[in-house]
Amino acid sequence: MARRIAKLCVWLAGAAAALGASGASAVTLTEDADTVCKGLVGGADAVKIDSATFLARSLLAVAERGPTPSGRITPANPGFCKVLGHIDPVDPKAPPIKFQVNLPVEWNGRSVQYGGGGFNGVLITGLGLPPAYPFDKPSPLARGFVTYGTDSGHESKPGEPPQVFALNDEAFENFAHRAYKRVRDVAVTLMERAYGKKPEKLYFMGSSEGGREGLTMAQRYPDDFDGIFARVPVINWVGLQHAGTRSGLVTMGEGWINPAQVKLVGEAVRAACDTADGSDDALVQDPVACKAAFKVETLRCEAGKSGDQCLTEPQIKAVNTLHGTYKFPFALANGLDDYPGWGVSGEDTPAIGPTGGWGAWWLGAAPPVQPPAPNNGIAWIYGAGGIQYVFARDPKLDVTTYKVEDHKARLLEVSGLMDSTDPDLSRFRARGGRLIMLEHMADYAQSPYAGIRYFESVERKMGKAETAEFARLYTAPGVDHVGSGAPANVDMLSALVDWVEKGKAPGDLEVSEQKVEAPSFAVLRAMPLCRWPSWPHYKSGPVTEAASFSCAP
């Protein structure tokens, strides 16, 4: 093995000039990159490299349709070595951990680990756009980063509930945290073998479940990453699954709200709050104040009446349940015993897969059933399945009969594995780590208030001034879970690199809404992206331009 590594290193060019003022240096695979690539195949112990294929440059492509705006885009990528491998399980009944590592010919000395989504079970390739990334920017791989991802240690099968894997202890622990750590370590070894040196800087970028993974790495493995971006992270995971299930249960009967009534609520929220920031732009800029101001009871039907232009008493109860706090009868990890309710705005953002508001996540196209149907809200599919396979571990359980008290030990076990709510980031800060969190305020997959509350707990634990030295929280008004509904695109990778490598801490930033049309990806609208707890306030000028607004509490 040592002889092969030495031979590979002979094929490597030396370090090139520094990239800008960042401090990272370039390393180049020689013209025999294909040979270097193929030489990586094999393995020892539990780690196996199944294939290593050199791929030529590829061009930008935009699909006509896709589940998310960014999901339609396949960025242009340079020539690179695509490495596929797996890590054998200890339990023979557990699946392996699969991974993909992409090694560019021209390496800038950095790497980006991509997080997953949902319950994972799909190999994250590291070839697409990272979370919130502008459509017109070169991909991280094209910028010279090594990129990589994993399936988190299980593979979802068509027609099977996505939580089935959780019945196996090792598979669930891999999903919780071990898979990301182990794949990170494998990727570092591959970089050292391929380029003859370890990465100078390591970054992690994840959204949703991937955002939870990013915070998990900062909390559990604080020495592993220099910069972490966690967008809409599903922290307080146990609370989310239970709150999402509760919100579904209350719509099983007369509480379900049809699409026309969803539009009614969305318009009522905008009527109550749109102009509060000084502009009439069909966007609620301060959703926290709006949640306090908006009363769904104003839409109550007159006695004995119903229809699309009002809400019945069960429907009003359902909305207040969604907005209300979910309370546990005992404390979970890090002392948390509740999950914050969801906010207001973006209720009627059109539903296409995981894109959208109430229709996508909460209500679906039909009232929830057991077992969950494909046309139910995603939160019900995730939450009800989570109750059955993760907490009760009884696939045949009638979720309407589930009682938290009967499964306390399991909830505490899962919370200890899954809840990325530890506010003590002192080790991450001490080794120079930098963290950026981004919450979308019209997110109905998870409550943005969970992330806000976590950030504030870090400030209480470590002090506001000390937290500001290494962590930032941004909030984007009107944006749904996956980046639709309002301006949402921002280059957080560059912001992280500048902070980690140049000491340039980010202030208020700018987000854009782009047309999914290559090659220009024209900006349709831009807004300030304000640091919590500030919001955009209108000054003057076109409401489509960020300069027309300023950030203030």
Coordinates of C-alpha atoms in Angstrom, one line a residue:
M1 CA 0.0 0.0 0.0
A2 CA 2.8 2.4 0.9
R3 CA 4.5 1.7 -2.4
R4 CA 1.3 2.4 -4.3
I5 CA 0.8 5.7 -2.5
A6 CA 4.3 6.7 -3.2
K7 CA 3.9 5.8 -6.9
L8 CA 0.7 7.9 -7.0
C9 CA 2.4 10.9 -5.5
V10 CA 5.1 10.8 -8.2
W11 CA 2.3 11.5 -10.7
L12 CA 1.3 14.6 -8.9
A13 CA 2.4 18.1 -9.7
G14 CA 3.6 20.2 -6.8
A15 CA 1.7 22.9 -5.0
A16 CA 0.8 25.8 -7.3
A17 CA 0.5 29.5 -6.5
A18 CA -1.8 30.6 -3.7
L19 CA -5.4 31.1 -4.7
G20 CA -6.0 34.8 -4.2
A21 CA -5.4 35.8 -0.6
S22 CA -7.1 32.8 0.9
G23 CA -4.0 30.8 1.8
A24 CA -5.2 27.6 0.1
S25 CA -2.9 26.3 -2.6
A26 CA -3.5 24.4 -5.8
V27 CA -2.4 20.9 -6.6
T28 CA -2.8 19.4 -10.1
L29 CA -3.1 15.8 -11.2
T30 CA -0.8 15.2 -14.1
E31 CA -1.8 14.4 -17.7
D32 CA -2.0 10.8 -16.5
A33 CA -4.9 11.6 -14.2
D34 CA -6.9 8.6 -15.4
T35 CA -4.1 6.3 -14.2
V36 CA -4.1 8.1 -10.8
C37 CA -7.8 7.7 -10.6
K38 CA -7.9 4.0 -11.4
G39 CA -5.2 3.4 -8.8
L40 CA -7.5 4.3 -6.0
V41 CA -9.7 1.2 -6.4
G42 CA -9.4 -1.4 -3.7
G43 CA -9.5 -1.2 0.0
A44 CA -8.5 -2.5 3.3
D45 CA -10.5 -3.4 6.4
A46 CA -14.1 -2.1 6.2
V47 CA -13.5 0.6 3.6
K48 CA -13.8 -0.4 0.0
I49 CA -13.3 1.7 -3.1
D50 CA -15.6 0.0 -5.6
S51 CA -14.8 2.1 -8.7
A52 CA -12.8 5.2 -9.7
T53 CA -13.6 6.6 -13.1
F54 CA -12.1 9.7 -14.7
L55 CA -14.9 11.8 -16.3
A56 CA -14.4 14.5 -18.9
R57 CA -15.7 18.0 -18.6
S58 CA -19.5 18.4 -18.7
L59 CA -21.7 21.3 -19.8
L60 CA -24.4 23.1 -17.9
A61 CA -27.9 21.6 -18.4
V62 CA -31.3 22.8 -17.2
A63 CA -34.2 20.4 -17.0
E64 CA -37.7 21.5 -18.0
R65 CA -39.1 20.3 -14.7
G66 CA -37.8 19.5 -11.3
P67 CA -39.0 19.1 -7.6
T68 CA -37.1 22.3 -6.6
P69 CA -35.8 25.3 -8.5
S70 CA -32.1 24.3 -8.0
G71 CA -32.9 20.7 -8.7
R72 CA -33.5 21.5 -12.3
I73 CA -29.9 22.6 -12.8
T74 CA -27.0 20.3 -13.5
P75 CA -23.9 22.6 -13.3
A76 CA -21.0 22.4 -15.6
N77 CA -18.2 20.4 -14.1
P78 CA -14.5 20.0 -14.9
G79 CA -12.6 16.8 -15.5
F80 CA -12.6 14.8 -12.3
C81 CA -12.1 11.4 -10.7
K82 CA -15.5 10.0 -9.6
V83 CA -14.9 7.6 -6.7
L84 CA -17.6 5.3 -5.5
G85 CA -17.2 3.2 -2.4
H86 CA -18.8 1.7 0.7
I87 CA -18.0 1.0 4.4
D88 CA -19.0 -2.4 5.6
P89 CA -21.3 -2.6 8.6
V90 CA -20.5 -4.4 11.8
D91 CA -24.0 -5.9 12.0
P92 CA -24.4 -8.1 9.0
K93 CA -28.1 -7.2 8.9
A94 CA -27.3 -3.5 8.6
P95 CA -26.7 -1.9 5.2
P96 CA -23.3 -0.5 4.2
I97 CA -22.5 3.2 4.2
K98 CA -22.2 4.2 0.5
F99 CA -20.3 7.3 -0.6
Q100 CA -19.1 9.3 -3.6
V101 CA -16.0 11.5 -3.6
N102 CA -15.2 13.8 -6.6
L103 CA -11.5 14.7 -7.1
P104 CA -10.9 17.5 -9.6
V105 CA -7.8 17.6 -11.7
E106 CA -7.1 21.2 -10.5
W107 CA -7.5 21.0 -6.7
N108 CA -7.6 24.2 -4.6
G109 CA -6.7 22.4 -1.4
R110 CA -10.3 22.6 0.0
S111 CA -13.2 20.2 0.3
V112 CA -17.0 20.4 0.7
Q113 CA -19.1 17.7 2.2
Y114 CA -22.8 17.8 1.1
G115 CA -25.5 17.0 3.5
G116 CA -28.6 14.9 2.7
G117 CA -32.3 15.4 3.0
G118 CA -35.5 13.9 4.5
F119 CA -34.6 10.4 5.8
N120 CA -31.8 10.2 3.3
G121 CA -31.5 6.8 1.7
V122 CA -30.2 8.3 -1.5
L123 CA -26.6 8.7 -2.4
I124 CA -25.6 12.4 -2.3
T125 CA -23.2 12.8 -5.2
G126 CA -21.7 16.2 -4.5
L127 CA -22.1 17.2 -8.1
G128 CA -25.1 19.5 -7.9
L129 CA -25.5 23.0 -6.4
P130 CA -25.1 23.3 -2.7
P131 CA -27.8 24.8 -0.5
A132 CA -29.0 28.4 -1.5
Y133 CA -26.3 28.6 -4.2
P134 CA -26.8 31.1 -7.0
F135 CA -27.7 29.3 -10.2
D136 CA -25.1 31.2 -12.3
K137 CA -22.0 30.5 -10.0
P138 CA -19.5 27.8 -10.9
S139 CA -20.1 24.6 -8.9
P140 CA -17.8 24.0 -6.0
L141 CA -16.2 21.2 -8.0
A142 CA -15.7 23.6 -10.9
R143 CA -14.1 26.0 -8.4
G144 CA -11.5 23.4 -7.5
F145 CA -13.1 21.9 -4.3
V146 CA -13.1 18.2 -3.7
T147 CA -16.8 17.4 -3.1
Y148 CA -18.4 14.3 -1.5
G149 CA -21.5 12.9 0.1
T150 CA -23.1 9.7 1.4
D151 CA -26.4 7.8 1.6
S152 CA -26.0 7.9 5.4
G153 CA -25.9 4.2 5.6
H154 CA -29.1 2.9 4.0
E155 CA -30.9 2.9 0.7
S156 CA -34.6 3.7 0.3
K157 CA -36.6 1.4 -1.9
P158 CA -39.6 2.4 -4.1
G159 CA -42.9 1.8 -2.4
E160 CA -41.3 1.3 1.0
P161 CA -41.7 3.8 3.9
P162 CA -38.6 5.9 4.1
Q163 CA -38.2 5.1 7.8
V164 CA -37.9 1.3 7.5
F165 CA -34.2 1.4 8.1
A166 CA -34.7 2.7 11.6
L167 CA -35.7 -0.7 12.8
N168 CA -31.9 -1.6 12.7
D169 CA -29.9 0.1 15.5
E170 CA -26.6 0.4 13.5
A171 CA -28.4 1.8 10.4
F172 CA -30.2 4.4 12.6
E173 CA -27.0 5.4 14.4
N174 CA -25.3 5.8 11.0
F175 CA -28.2 8.1 9.9
A176 CA -27.9 10.1 13.2
H177 CA -24.2 10.9 13.0
R178 CA -21.7 8.1 12.3
A179 CA -22.0 8.0 8.6
Y180 CA -21.0 11.6 8.0
K181 CA -18.0 11.4 10.3
R182 CA -16.8 8.1 8.7
V183 CA -17.2 9.3 5.2
R184 CA -15.5 12.6 6.0
D185 CA -12.5 10.6 7.2
V186 CA -12.5 8.4 4.1
A187 CA -12.6 11.5 1.9
V188 CA -9.6 13.0 3.7
T189 CA -7.6 9.7 3.1
L190 CA -8.6 9.7 -0.5
M191 CA -7.4 13.3 -1.0
E192 CA -4.1 12.5 0.6
R193 CA -3.7 9.4 -1.6
A194 CA -4.6 11.3 -4.8
Y195 CA -2.9 14.6 -4.3
G196 CA -0.1 13.7 -1.8
K197 CA -1.4 16.1 0.9
K198 CA -4.3 16.5 3.2
P199 CA -6.9 19.2 2.6
E200 CA -6.0 22.6 4.0
K201 CA -9.7 23.5 4.8
L202 CA -12.8 21.4 5.1
Y203 CA -16.3 22.8 4.7
F204 CA -19.8 21.2 5.2
M205 CA -23.0 22.5 3.6
G206 CA -26.4 21.0 4.2
S207 CA -30.1 21.9 4.1
S208 CA -33.0 20.5 6.1
E209 CA -31.7 17.0 7.3
G210 CA -28.4 18.1 5.9
G211 CA -28.6 21.2 8.0
R212 CA -29.1 19.0 11.1
E213 CA -26.0 17.0 10.0
G214 CA -24.0 20.2 9.8
L215 CA -24.9 21.2 13.3
T216 CA -24.3 17.6 14.4
M217 CA -20.7 17.9 13.1
A218 CA -20.1 21.1 14.9
Q219 CA -21.4 19.6 18.2
R220 CA -20.2 16.0 18.0
Y221 CA -17.0 16.4 15.9
P222 CA -15.9 20.0 16.4
D223 CA -12.4 19.3 15.1
D224 CA -13.4 18.1 11.7
F225 CA -14.6 21.1 9.8
D226 CA -13.4 24.7 9.4
G227 CA -16.7 26.1 8.1
I228 CA -20.3 24.9 8.3
F229 CA -23.4 26.2 6.6
A230 CA -26.7 24.8 8.0
R231 CA -29.8 25.9 6.0
V232 CA -33.3 25.2 7.5
P233 CA -31.8 22.6 9.8
V234 CA -34.2 20.0 11.3
I235 CA -32.8 20.3 14.8
N236 CA -35.0 19.2 17.7
W237 CA -35.7 16.3 15.4
V238 CA -37.8 14.3 17.9
G239 CA -40.0 17.4 18.5
L240 CA -40.4 18.0 14.8
Q241 CA -41.6 14.5 14.1
H242 CA -44.2 14.7 16.9
A243 CA -45.4 18.2 16.2
G244 CA -45.7 17.3 12.5
T245 CA -47.8 14.3 13.3
R246 CA -50.0 16.3 15.7
S247 CA -50.6 18.9 13.0
G248 CA -51.7 16.0 10.6
L249 CA -54.0 14.3 13.1
V250 CA -56.0 17.5 13.6
T251 CA -56.7 17.6 9.9
M252 CA -57.9 14.0 9.6
G253 CA -61.5 14.8 9.7
E254 CA -63.3 18.2 9.4
G255 CA -60.1 20.1 10.1
W256 CA -58.6 19.5 6.6
I257 CA -58.4 22.8 4.6
N258 CA -58.9 22.8 0.9
P259 CA -56.7 24.6 -1.7
A260 CA -59.2 27.5 -2.1
Q261 CA -59.2 28.1 1.7
V262 CA -55.4 27.9 1.8
K263 CA -55.4 30.8 -0.7
L264 CA -57.9 32.6 1.5
V265 CA -55.6 32.4 4.5
G266 CA -52.5 33.4 2.5
E267 CA -54.3 36.5 1.2
A268 CA -55.5 37.4 4.6
V269 CA -52.0 37.2 6.1
R270 CA -50.7 39.5 3.3
A271 CA -53.6 41.9 3.8
A272 CA -52.8 42.0 7.5
C273 CA -49.0 42.4 7.3
D274 CA -47.6 43.1 3.8
T275 CA -47.4 46.9 4.2
A276 CA -45.9 46.8 7.7
D277 CA -42.4 47.4 6.4
G278 CA -43.5 50.3 4.3
S279 CA -43.8 48.6 0.9
D280 CA -46.7 47.0 -0.9
D281 CA -44.7 44.1 -2.4
A282 CA -46.8 41.0 -1.6
L283 CA -44.2 39.9 0.9
V284 CA -44.3 39.7 4.7
Q285 CA -40.9 41.1 5.7
D286 CA -41.4 40.7 9.5
P287 CA -43.2 37.4 10.0
V288 CA -42.5 37.3 13.7
A289 CA -44.5 40.5 14.3
C290 CA -47.1 39.2 11.8
K291 CA -47.6 36.0 13.7
A292 CA -48.5 38.0 16.7
A293 CA -50.8 40.3 14.7
F294 CA -52.6 37.9 12.5
K295 CA -55.7 36.2 14.0
V296 CA -57.1 33.3 12.0
E297 CA -60.4 33.7 13.8
T298 CA -61.2 36.7 11.6
L299 CA -61.9 34.1 8.9
R300 CA -64.4 32.2 10.9
C301 CA -67.6 31.2 9.1
E302 CA -70.9 32.6 10.2
A303 CA -73.0 30.2 12.3
G304 CA -74.3 27.3 10.2
K305 CA -72.3 28.3 7.1
S306 CA -69.2 26.9 5.4
G307 CA -67.5 27.3 2.0
D308 CA -64.3 28.4 0.4
Q309 CA -64.4 32.0 1.7
C310 CA -64.4 31.1 5.4
L311 CA -63.0 28.6 7.9
T312 CA -65.1 26.3 10.2
E313 CA -64.3 25.8 13.8
P314 CA -62.4 22.6 13.3
Q315 CA -60.3 24.3 10.6
I316 CA -59.5 27.2 12.9
K317 CA -58.5 24.8 15.5
A318 CA -56.2 23.1 13.0
V319 CA -54.5 26.3 12.1
N320 CA -54.0 27.3 15.8
T321 CA -52.6 23.8 16.4
L322 CA -50.0 24.3 13.6
H323 CA -49.1 27.7 15.1
G324 CA -49.0 26.4 18.7
T325 CA -46.2 24.9 20.7
Y326 CA -46.0 21.1 21.0
K327 CA -45.3 20.2 24.6
F328 CA -43.7 16.9 25.9
P329 CA -44.5 15.6 29.4
F330 CA -40.7 15.2 30.0
A331 CA -37.5 16.8 28.9
L332 CA -35.5 15.5 26.0
A333 CA -31.8 16.1 25.2
N334 CA -30.3 19.3 26.4
G335 CA -33.4 20.0 28.5
L336 CA -35.8 20.8 25.7
D337 CA -39.4 19.7 26.4
D338 CA -41.3 21.3 23.5
Y339 CA -41.2 22.2 19.8
P340 CA -42.1 25.7 18.7
G341 CA -45.1 26.2 16.4
W342 CA -44.9 27.2 12.8
G343 CA -45.1 30.8 11.6
V344 CA -47.2 32.7 9.1
S345 CA -46.7 33.7 5.4
G346 CA -46.3 31.6 2.3
E347 CA -49.3 29.4 3.1
D348 CA -50.4 29.4 -0.5
T349 CA -47.0 29.0 -2.2
P350 CA -47.7 26.4 -5.0
A351 CA -46.9 22.8 -4.2
I352 CA -44.6 20.8 -6.5
G353 CA -43.0 18.0 -4.6
P354 CA -41.1 19.5 -1.6
T355 CA -41.6 23.0 -3.0
G356 CA -44.4 25.0 -1.6
G357 CA -46.4 26.0 1.5
W358 CA -49.3 24.3 3.3
G359 CA -50.2 22.2 0.3
A360 CA -46.8 20.6 0.0
W361 CA -45.9 20.0 3.6
W362 CA -48.9 20.2 5.9
L363 CA -52.2 19.5 4.1
G364 CA -51.3 17.6 0.9
A365 CA -53.9 17.1 -1.8
A366 CA -56.1 15.0 0.5
P367 CA -56.8 14.5 4.2
P368 CA -54.2 12.3 6.0
V369 CA -54.8 8.5 6.1
Q370 CA -53.1 5.5 7.6
P371 CA -50.7 4.3 6.3
P372 CA -49.8 7.7 4.7
A373 CA -50.7 8.0 1.1
P374 CA -48.5 9.7 -1.6
N375 CA -51.0 12.6 -1.9
N376 CA -50.8 13.4 1.9
G377 CA -48.7 16.2 3.2
I378 CA -45.0 15.4 3.5
A379 CA -45.0 16.2 7.2
W380 CA -47.6 13.5 7.8
I381 CA -45.7 11.0 5.7
Y382 CA -42.5 11.7 7.7
G383 CA -44.1 12.1 11.1
A384 CA -46.6 9.2 11.1
G385 CA -43.9 6.9 9.6
G386 CA -41.4 8.2 12.2
I387 CA -43.8 7.4 15.0
Q388 CA -44.3 3.8 13.7
Y389 CA -40.7 2.9 12.7
V390 CA -38.5 5.1 14.8
F391 CA -40.3 5.6 18.2
A392 CA -42.8 2.8 18.6
R393 CA -41.0 0.5 16.3
D394 CA -44.3 -1.0 15.3
P395 CA -45.1 -0.7 11.6
K396 CA -48.7 -1.7 12.2
L397 CA -49.3 0.9 15.0
D398 CA -52.5 3.0 14.7
V399 CA -50.9 6.4 15.1
T400 CA -54.1 7.9 16.6
T401 CA -53.6 5.6 19.6
Y402 CA -49.9 6.5 20.1
K403 CA -49.0 8.0 23.6
V404 CA -45.7 9.7 24.2
E405 CA -45.6 8.5 27.8
D406 CA -45.6 4.8 26.7
H407 CA -42.3 5.3 24.7
K408 CA -40.3 7.6 27.0
A409 CA -37.1 5.5 27.0
R410 CA -37.1 5.3 23.2
L411 CA -37.7 9.0 22.8
L412 CA -34.8 9.8 25.1
E413 CA -32.6 7.4 23.2
V414 CA -33.5 8.9 19.8
S415 CA -33.2 12.5 21.1
G416 CA -29.7 11.7 22.3
L417 CA -28.8 10.5 18.9
M418 CA -30.7 12.9 16.6
D419 CA -31.3 16.2 18.3
S420 CA -28.6 18.7 17.3
T421 CA -29.5 21.1 20.2
D422 CA -26.4 21.2 22.3
P423 CA -25.6 25.0 22.7
D424 CA -22.0 24.4 23.8
L425 CA -19.9 25.1 20.7
S426 CA -16.8 26.1 22.6
R427 CA -14.6 23.4 21.1
F428 CA -15.7 24.3 17.6
R429 CA -15.0 28.0 18.3
A430 CA -11.7 27.3 20.0
R431 CA -10.3 25.5 16.9
G432 CA -11.3 28.4 14.6
G433 CA -14.6 26.9 13.3
R434 CA -17.1 29.2 11.7
L435 CA -20.9 28.5 11.5
I436 CA -23.6 30.2 9.3
M437 CA -27.3 29.3 9.8
L438 CA -30.1 30.3 7.5
E439 CA -33.8 30.0 8.3
H440 CA -36.6 30.5 5.7
M441 CA -39.5 32.2 7.4
A442 CA -42.2 30.6 5.2
D443 CA -40.9 27.1 5.9
Y444 CA -43.6 24.4 6.7
A445 CA -41.3 21.4 6.6
Q446 CA -39.8 22.5 9.9
S447 CA -40.4 25.5 12.1
P448 CA -37.8 28.3 11.6
Y449 CA -38.4 29.2 15.2
A450 CA -36.5 26.0 16.2
G451 CA -33.3 27.2 14.6
I452 CA -33.8 30.7 15.9
R453 CA -34.3 29.3 19.4
Y454 CA -31.2 27.2 19.1
F455 CA -29.0 30.1 18.0
E456 CA -30.3 32.2 20.9
S457 CA -29.4 29.3 23.3
V458 CA -25.9 29.4 21.9
E459 CA -25.8 33.1 22.7
R460 CA -27.0 32.5 26.2
K461 CA -24.5 29.7 26.8
M462 CA -21.4 31.4 25.2
G463 CA -22.3 35.1 25.3
K464 CA -23.6 37.3 22.5
A465 CA -20.2 38.9 21.7
E466 CA -18.4 35.6 21.8
T467 CA -21.0 33.9 19.6
A468 CA -20.7 36.7 17.1
E469 CA -17.0 35.9 16.7
F470 CA -17.8 32.5 15.1
A471 CA -21.5 32.2 14.3
R472 CA -24.2 34.0 12.3
L473 CA -27.9 33.5 11.9
Y474 CA -29.8 34.9 8.9
T475 CA -33.5 34.8 8.2
A476 CA -35.1 35.0 4.8
P477 CA -38.7 36.3 4.7
G478 CA -41.3 34.6 2.4
V479 CA -39.0 31.7 1.4
D480 CA -40.3 28.1 1.6
H481 CA -38.3 25.1 2.8
V482 CA -36.4 24.5 -0.5
G483 CA -35.8 28.1 -1.7
S484 CA -39.0 29.1 -3.5
G485 CA -41.5 31.9 -2.9
A486 CA -39.1 34.8 -2.4
P487 CA -35.5 35.7 -3.0
A488 CA -33.4 32.9 -1.5
N489 CA -30.1 32.5 -3.5
V490 CA -26.8 33.5 -1.8
D491 CA -23.2 32.3 -2.2
M492 CA -22.7 31.1 1.4
L493 CA -19.6 29.0 0.3
S494 CA -17.7 32.2 -0.5
A495 CA -18.9 33.8 2.7
L496 CA -17.6 30.9 4.7
V497 CA -14.3 30.8 2.8
D498 CA -13.8 34.5 3.4
W499 CA -14.6 34.2 7.1
V500 CA -12.5 31.1 7.7
E501 CA -9.5 32.0 5.6
K502 CA -9.4 35.8 5.5
G503 CA -11.0 36.6 8.8
K504 CA -13.7 38.6 7.0
A505 CA -16.9 38.1 9.1
P506 CA -20.1 38.4 7.0
G507 CA -22.5 41.2 7.8
D508 CA -25.9 41.7 6.2
L509 CA -25.9 39.9 2.8
E510 CA -28.2 39.8 -0.3
V511 CA -30.4 37.1 -1.6
S512 CA -31.8 36.9 -5.2
E513 CA -34.6 35.2 -7.0
Q514 CA -33.4 34.0 -10.3
K515 CA -35.1 32.8 -13.5
V516 CA -34.3 29.1 -14.1
E517 CA -33.1 29.8 -17.6
A518 CA -29.5 29.4 -18.7
P519 CA -27.1 30.8 -19.2
S520 CA -27.9 34.2 -17.7
F521 CA -30.2 33.0 -14.8
A522 CA -31.6 36.6 -14.7
V523 CA -32.3 38.1 -11.3
L524 CA -36.0 38.7 -11.0
R525 CA -35.8 40.2 -7.6
A526 CA -33.2 40.8 -4.8
M527 CA -33.6 41.5 -1.1
P528 CA -31.2 42.1 1.8
L529 CA -30.5 39.0 3.9
C530 CA -30.5 40.4 7.4
R531 CA -28.7 39.1 10.4
W532 CA -31.1 38.0 13.1
P533 CA -33.0 39.7 14.7
S534 CA -33.2 42.4 11.9
W535 CA -35.7 42.5 9.0
P536 CA -35.7 44.3 5.6
H537 CA -37.4 47.8 5.9
Y538 CA -38.4 49.6 2.8
K539 CA -36.7 53.0 2.1
S540 CA -37.5 54.0 -1.5
G541 CA -37.1 52.7 -5.1
P542 CA -38.2 49.6 -6.9
V543 CA -39.3 46.8 -4.5
T544 CA -37.4 44.3 -6.8
E545 CA -34.0 45.8 -5.8
A546 CA -32.1 45.1 -2.6
A547 CA -30.9 48.7 -2.4
S548 CA -34.5 49.8 -1.8
F549 CA -34.4 48.2 1.7
S550 CA -32.3 48.3 4.8
C551 CA -31.9 45.9 7.6
A552 CA -33.2 46.9 11.1
P553 CA -34.9 45.3 14.0

